[in-house]
Tab-separated table of C-alpha atoms in Angstrom:
chain	number	residue	atom	x	y	z
G	7	MET	CA	97.385	105.028	101.763
G	8	ALA	CA	95.162	103.379	100.539
G	9	LEU	CA	94.413	100.063	97.872
G	10	ALA	CA	93.611	100.467	94.661
G	11	ALA	CA	91.039	98.544	93.383
G	12	GLY	CA	92.056	95.445	91.501
G	13	ARG	CA	95.546	95.793	93.633
G	14	ILE	CA	96.811	92.766	95.369
G	15	ARG	CA	98.523	93.135	99.048
G	16	HIS	CA	100.450	89.856	99.914
G	17	THR	CA	101.628	89.488	103.736
G	18	VAL	CA	103.452	86.686	104.826
G	19	VAL	CA	104.217	86.436	109.313
G	20	PHE	CA	106.471	83.552	109.669
G	21	THR	CA	109.300	83.258	112.799
G	22	PRO	CA	112.650	81.560	111.521
G	23	ARG	CA	113.898	78.742	113.546
G	24	HIS	CA	117.348	80.325	114.073
G	25	ALA	CA	117.471	82.192	116.535
G	26	GLU	CA	116.180	85.056	117.271
G	27	GLY	CA	118.850	87.835	116.209
G	28	SER	CA	121.772	85.728	115.161
G	29	PRO	CA	123.627	84.935	112.089
G	30	GLU	CA	122.007	83.104	110.835
G	31	GLU	CA	119.022	84.496	111.248
G	32	ALA	CA	120.522	87.470	109.540
G	33	ASP	CA	121.692	86.089	106.469
G	34	PHE	CA	118.030	84.329	105.924
G	35	LEU	CA	116.345	88.137	105.995
G	36	ALA	CA	119.444	89.311	103.702
G	37	ALA	CA	117.484	85.825	101.435
G	38	ALA	CA	114.369	87.382	101.710
G	39	ALA	CA	114.637	90.503	101.091
G	40	GLN	CA	116.768	89.467	97.478
G	41	LEU	CA	112.522	88.960	96.310
G	42	ALA	CA	111.830	92.682	96.619
G	43	ALA	CA	114.021	92.128	92.879
G	44	ILE	CA	112.017	89.617	91.028
G	45	PRO	CA	109.313	91.907	88.254
G	46	GLY	CA	106.082	92.388	89.683
G	47	VAL	CA	106.937	93.471	93.569
G	48	GLU	CA	105.857	96.350	94.731
G	49	ALA	CA	105.238	98.009	98.469
G	50	PHE	CA	108.304	95.581	99.545
G	51	GLU	CA	107.820	95.493	103.265
G	52	LEU	CA	109.827	93.488	106.091
G	53	LEU	CA	108.921	94.456	108.752
G	54	ARG	CA	108.908	92.898	113.207
G	55	GLU	CA	105.887	90.926	113.516
G	56	THR	CA	105.018	93.230	117.016
G	57	SER	CA	101.597	92.278	118.780
G	58	PRO	CA	102.197	90.109	121.331
G	59	LYS	CA	98.534	88.657	120.375
G	60	ASN	CA	100.600	86.380	118.342
G	61	THR	CA	104.009	84.027	118.217
G	62	TYR	CA	104.850	85.518	114.055
G	63	ARG	CA	108.500	87.455	114.589
G	64	TYR	CA	109.337	89.088	111.568
G	65	GLY	CA	106.114	89.948	108.283
G	66	ILE	CA	106.818	90.777	104.929
G	67	SER	CA	104.625	92.911	103.176
G	68	MET	CA	104.121	93.516	99.014
G	69	GLU	CA	102.379	94.920	96.412
G	70	PHE	CA	100.896	93.703	93.029
G	71	VAL	CA	99.431	95.041	89.616
G	72	GLY	CA	96.882	92.428	90.007
G	73	ALA	CA	96.477	88.454	90.053
G	74	ALA	CA	98.624	87.605	86.095
G	75	GLU	CA	102.225	89.616	88.646
G	76	TYR	CA	101.260	87.732	91.443
G	77	ALA	CA	101.216	84.628	89.610
G	78	ALA	CA	104.286	85.805	87.657
G	79	TYR	CA	105.681	86.064	91.410
G	80	ASN	CA	105.109	82.728	92.272
G	81	GLU	CA	106.404	80.828	88.798
G	82	HIS	CA	109.155	83.730	88.990
G	83	PRO	CA	112.783	80.895	89.581
G	84	ASP	CA	113.914	83.378	91.689
G	85	HIS	CA	111.181	82.873	93.455
G	86	VAL	CA	110.492	79.207	93.737
G	87	ARG	CA	113.780	79.035	94.406
G	88	PHE	CA	113.764	81.318	97.743
G	89	VAL	CA	110.969	79.251	98.849
G	90	GLN	CA	112.997	75.614	98.420
G	91	GLU	CA	116.023	76.298	99.427
G	92	ARG	CA	115.357	78.679	102.086
G	93	TRP	CA	111.650	79.504	103.394
G	94	LEU	CA	110.936	74.898	103.530
G	95	VAL	CA	113.909	74.407	105.391
G	96	GLU	CA	114.721	77.669	107.398
G	97	VAL	CA	110.970	78.891	108.749
G	98	ALA	CA	109.106	77.559	111.401
G	99	ASP	CA	105.402	79.144	111.269
G	100	PHE	CA	104.067	81.057	108.493
G	101	LEU	CA	100.978	82.558	107.742
G	102	GLU	CA	100.060	83.811	103.830
G	103	ILE	CA	97.453	86.811	104.647
G	104	ASP	CA	96.301	88.914	100.964
G	105	TYR	CA	94.527	92.467	100.779
G	106	GLU	CA	92.235	93.161	98.184
G	107	ALA	CA	90.112	96.242	98.151
G	108	ARG	CA	86.513	96.468	98.882
B	3	MET	CA	105.084	103.187	101.786
B	4	ALA	CA	107.609	101.581	103.758
B	5	LEU	CA	106.552	102.178	107.718
B	6	ALA	CA	108.978	104.917	109.761
B	7	ALA	CA	110.190	103.243	112.303
B	8	GLY	CA	108.282	104.024	115.161
B	9	ARG	CA	104.819	103.702	113.631
B	10	ILE	CA	102.894	101.220	114.270
B	11	ARG	CA	101.362	98.734	111.664
B	12	HIS	CA	97.857	97.504	113.953
B	13	THR	CA	95.988	94.675	110.933
B	14	VAL	CA	93.743	92.337	112.819
B	15	VAL	CA	91.876	89.923	109.783
B	16	PHE	CA	88.534	88.348	110.838
B	17	THR	CA	85.488	85.915	109.492
B	18	PRO	CA	82.692	88.044	110.807
B	19	ARG	CA	79.940	85.597	112.186
B	20	HIS	CA	77.151	86.802	109.554
B	21	ALA	CA	76.053	85.013	105.879
B	22	GLU	CA	79.113	86.518	104.103
B	23	GLY	CA	77.289	89.105	101.359
B	24	SER	CA	74.656	89.175	103.901
B	25	PRO	CA	72.577	93.317	105.960
B	26	GLU	CA	73.644	92.035	108.676
B	27	GLU	CA	78.109	91.584	107.610
B	28	ALA	CA	77.648	94.381	105.651
B	29	ASP	CA	76.590	96.294	108.954
B	30	PHE	CA	78.583	95.361	111.265
B	31	LEU	CA	81.273	95.856	108.471
B	32	ALA	CA	79.324	99.626	108.564
B	33	ALA	CA	80.143	99.940	112.271
B	34	ALA	CA	83.794	98.341	112.534
B	35	ALA	CA	84.317	101.200	109.501
B	36	GLN	CA	83.993	104.034	112.081
B	37	LEU	CA	86.953	103.517	113.545
B	38	ALA	CA	88.588	105.172	111.844
B	39	ALA	CA	87.570	108.465	113.325
B	40	ILE	CA	88.810	107.518	116.222
B	41	PRO	CA	91.768	110.345	117.268
B	42	GLY	CA	95.048	108.571	116.203
B	43	VAL	CA	93.421	106.301	113.729
B	44	GLU	CA	96.069	107.400	110.588
B	45	ALA	CA	95.990	105.268	106.726
B	46	PHE	CA	92.592	103.126	107.724
B	47	GLU	CA	91.511	100.768	105.259
B	48	LEU	CA	89.073	97.984	105.293
B	49	LEU	CA	89.784	95.677	102.998
B	50	ARG	CA	88.547	91.285	101.262
B	51	GLU	CA	91.055	88.703	102.652
B	52	THR	CA	91.910	87.226	99.599
B	53	SER	CA	93.641	84.569	99.790
B	54	PRO	CA	93.016	80.473	99.886
B	55	LYS	CA	95.587	79.612	102.209
B	56	ASN	CA	93.701	81.384	105.308
B	57	THR	CA	89.897	81.315	106.042
B	58	TYR	CA	89.311	84.933	107.405
B	59	ARG	CA	87.425	86.594	105.340
B	60	TYR	CA	88.466	90.949	105.416
B	61	GLY	CA	90.858	92.619	107.439
B	62	ILE	CA	91.609	96.086	109.141
B	63	SER	CA	95.191	98.535	108.992
B	64	MET	CA	95.380	101.035	110.812
B	65	GLU	CA	99.255	102.976	111.558
B	66	PHE	CA	99.908	104.934	114.740
B	67	VAL	CA	102.316	107.611	115.442
B	68	GLY	CA	103.139	105.653	117.921
B	69	ALA	CA	103.034	103.095	120.652
B	70	ALA	CA	100.789	105.941	122.767
B	71	GLU	CA	98.828	106.475	120.766
B	72	TYR	CA	97.721	102.626	119.760
B	73	ALA	CA	97.123	102.460	122.894
B	74	ALA	CA	95.335	105.697	123.596
B	75	TYR	CA	92.904	104.270	120.060
B	76	ASN	CA	93.246	100.379	122.821
B	77	GLU	CA	91.554	102.778	125.859
B	78	HIS	CA	89.025	105.589	123.785
B	79	PRO	CA	85.997	104.624	124.836
B	80	ASP	CA	84.452	104.316	120.990
B	81	HIS	CA	87.049	101.278	120.504
B	82	VAL	CA	86.261	100.326	123.903
B	83	ARG	CA	81.756	99.945	123.373
B	84	PHE	CA	82.970	98.416	119.129
B	85	VAL	CA	84.901	96.091	121.129
B	86	GLN	CA	82.330	94.611	123.527
B	87	GLU	CA	78.948	95.534	121.868
B	88	ARG	CA	80.083	94.540	117.993
B	89	TRP	CA	82.634	92.771	118.256
B	90	LEU	CA	83.401	89.799	120.292
B	91	VAL	CA	79.557	89.579	119.567
B	92	GLU	CA	80.035	88.877	115.491
B	93	VAL	CA	83.081	88.248	114.598
B	94	ALA	CA	83.333	83.919	115.171
B	95	ASP	CA	87.659	84.524	114.474
B	96	PHE	CA	90.108	86.847	114.334
B	97	LEU	CA	94.360	87.188	114.311
B	98	GLU	CA	95.499	90.374	115.360
B	99	ILE	CA	98.832	91.180	113.974
B	100	ASP	CA	101.341	94.214	114.305
B	101	TYR	CA	104.111	95.775	112.252
B	102	GLU	CA	107.303	98.039	112.920
B	103	ALA	CA	110.126	98.612	111.034
B	104	ARG	CA	113.407	96.596	111.619
């Protein structure tokens, strides 16, 4: 489904520091999946990254109705806590990519 | 809509060599949009990339039912010609990222 005008698709590709398939990685991914519960988050997906042309292992994709909802997500205590306590500690490499309709 | 098992979401973020908003850029993007017509391509999107955390300017996202359809797209003469005659000449920087369901 094409991205409607004004909507924002926020994505991030990443590789956990944990060994692939390890219980520690599974625990981190389970914590990341909880981001879907933060208000404003729509179309949440936690996916495998499978291109041989980069080294990222997973991706998260979510959509927001607009910039205000995206900002509220970024500032939400559950997001801030996840970034501080899990993401910055357990992610080795990542890249954020956001899309909007042309 | 969540990515169904077996489906592949092929994405690429990129920056044309052309000046932003130039007629040359518009012509390149129009040519890129024609990739949507290649058999097997589903859910095609040509989007602006808007995160301040990377330097890519646009993104393309498309989905395939499976690996055979993705391979057929890669080998399709219209795709091969576009890559050789336009992409490799007119794109300054890009990154391919592919997603599959976990």
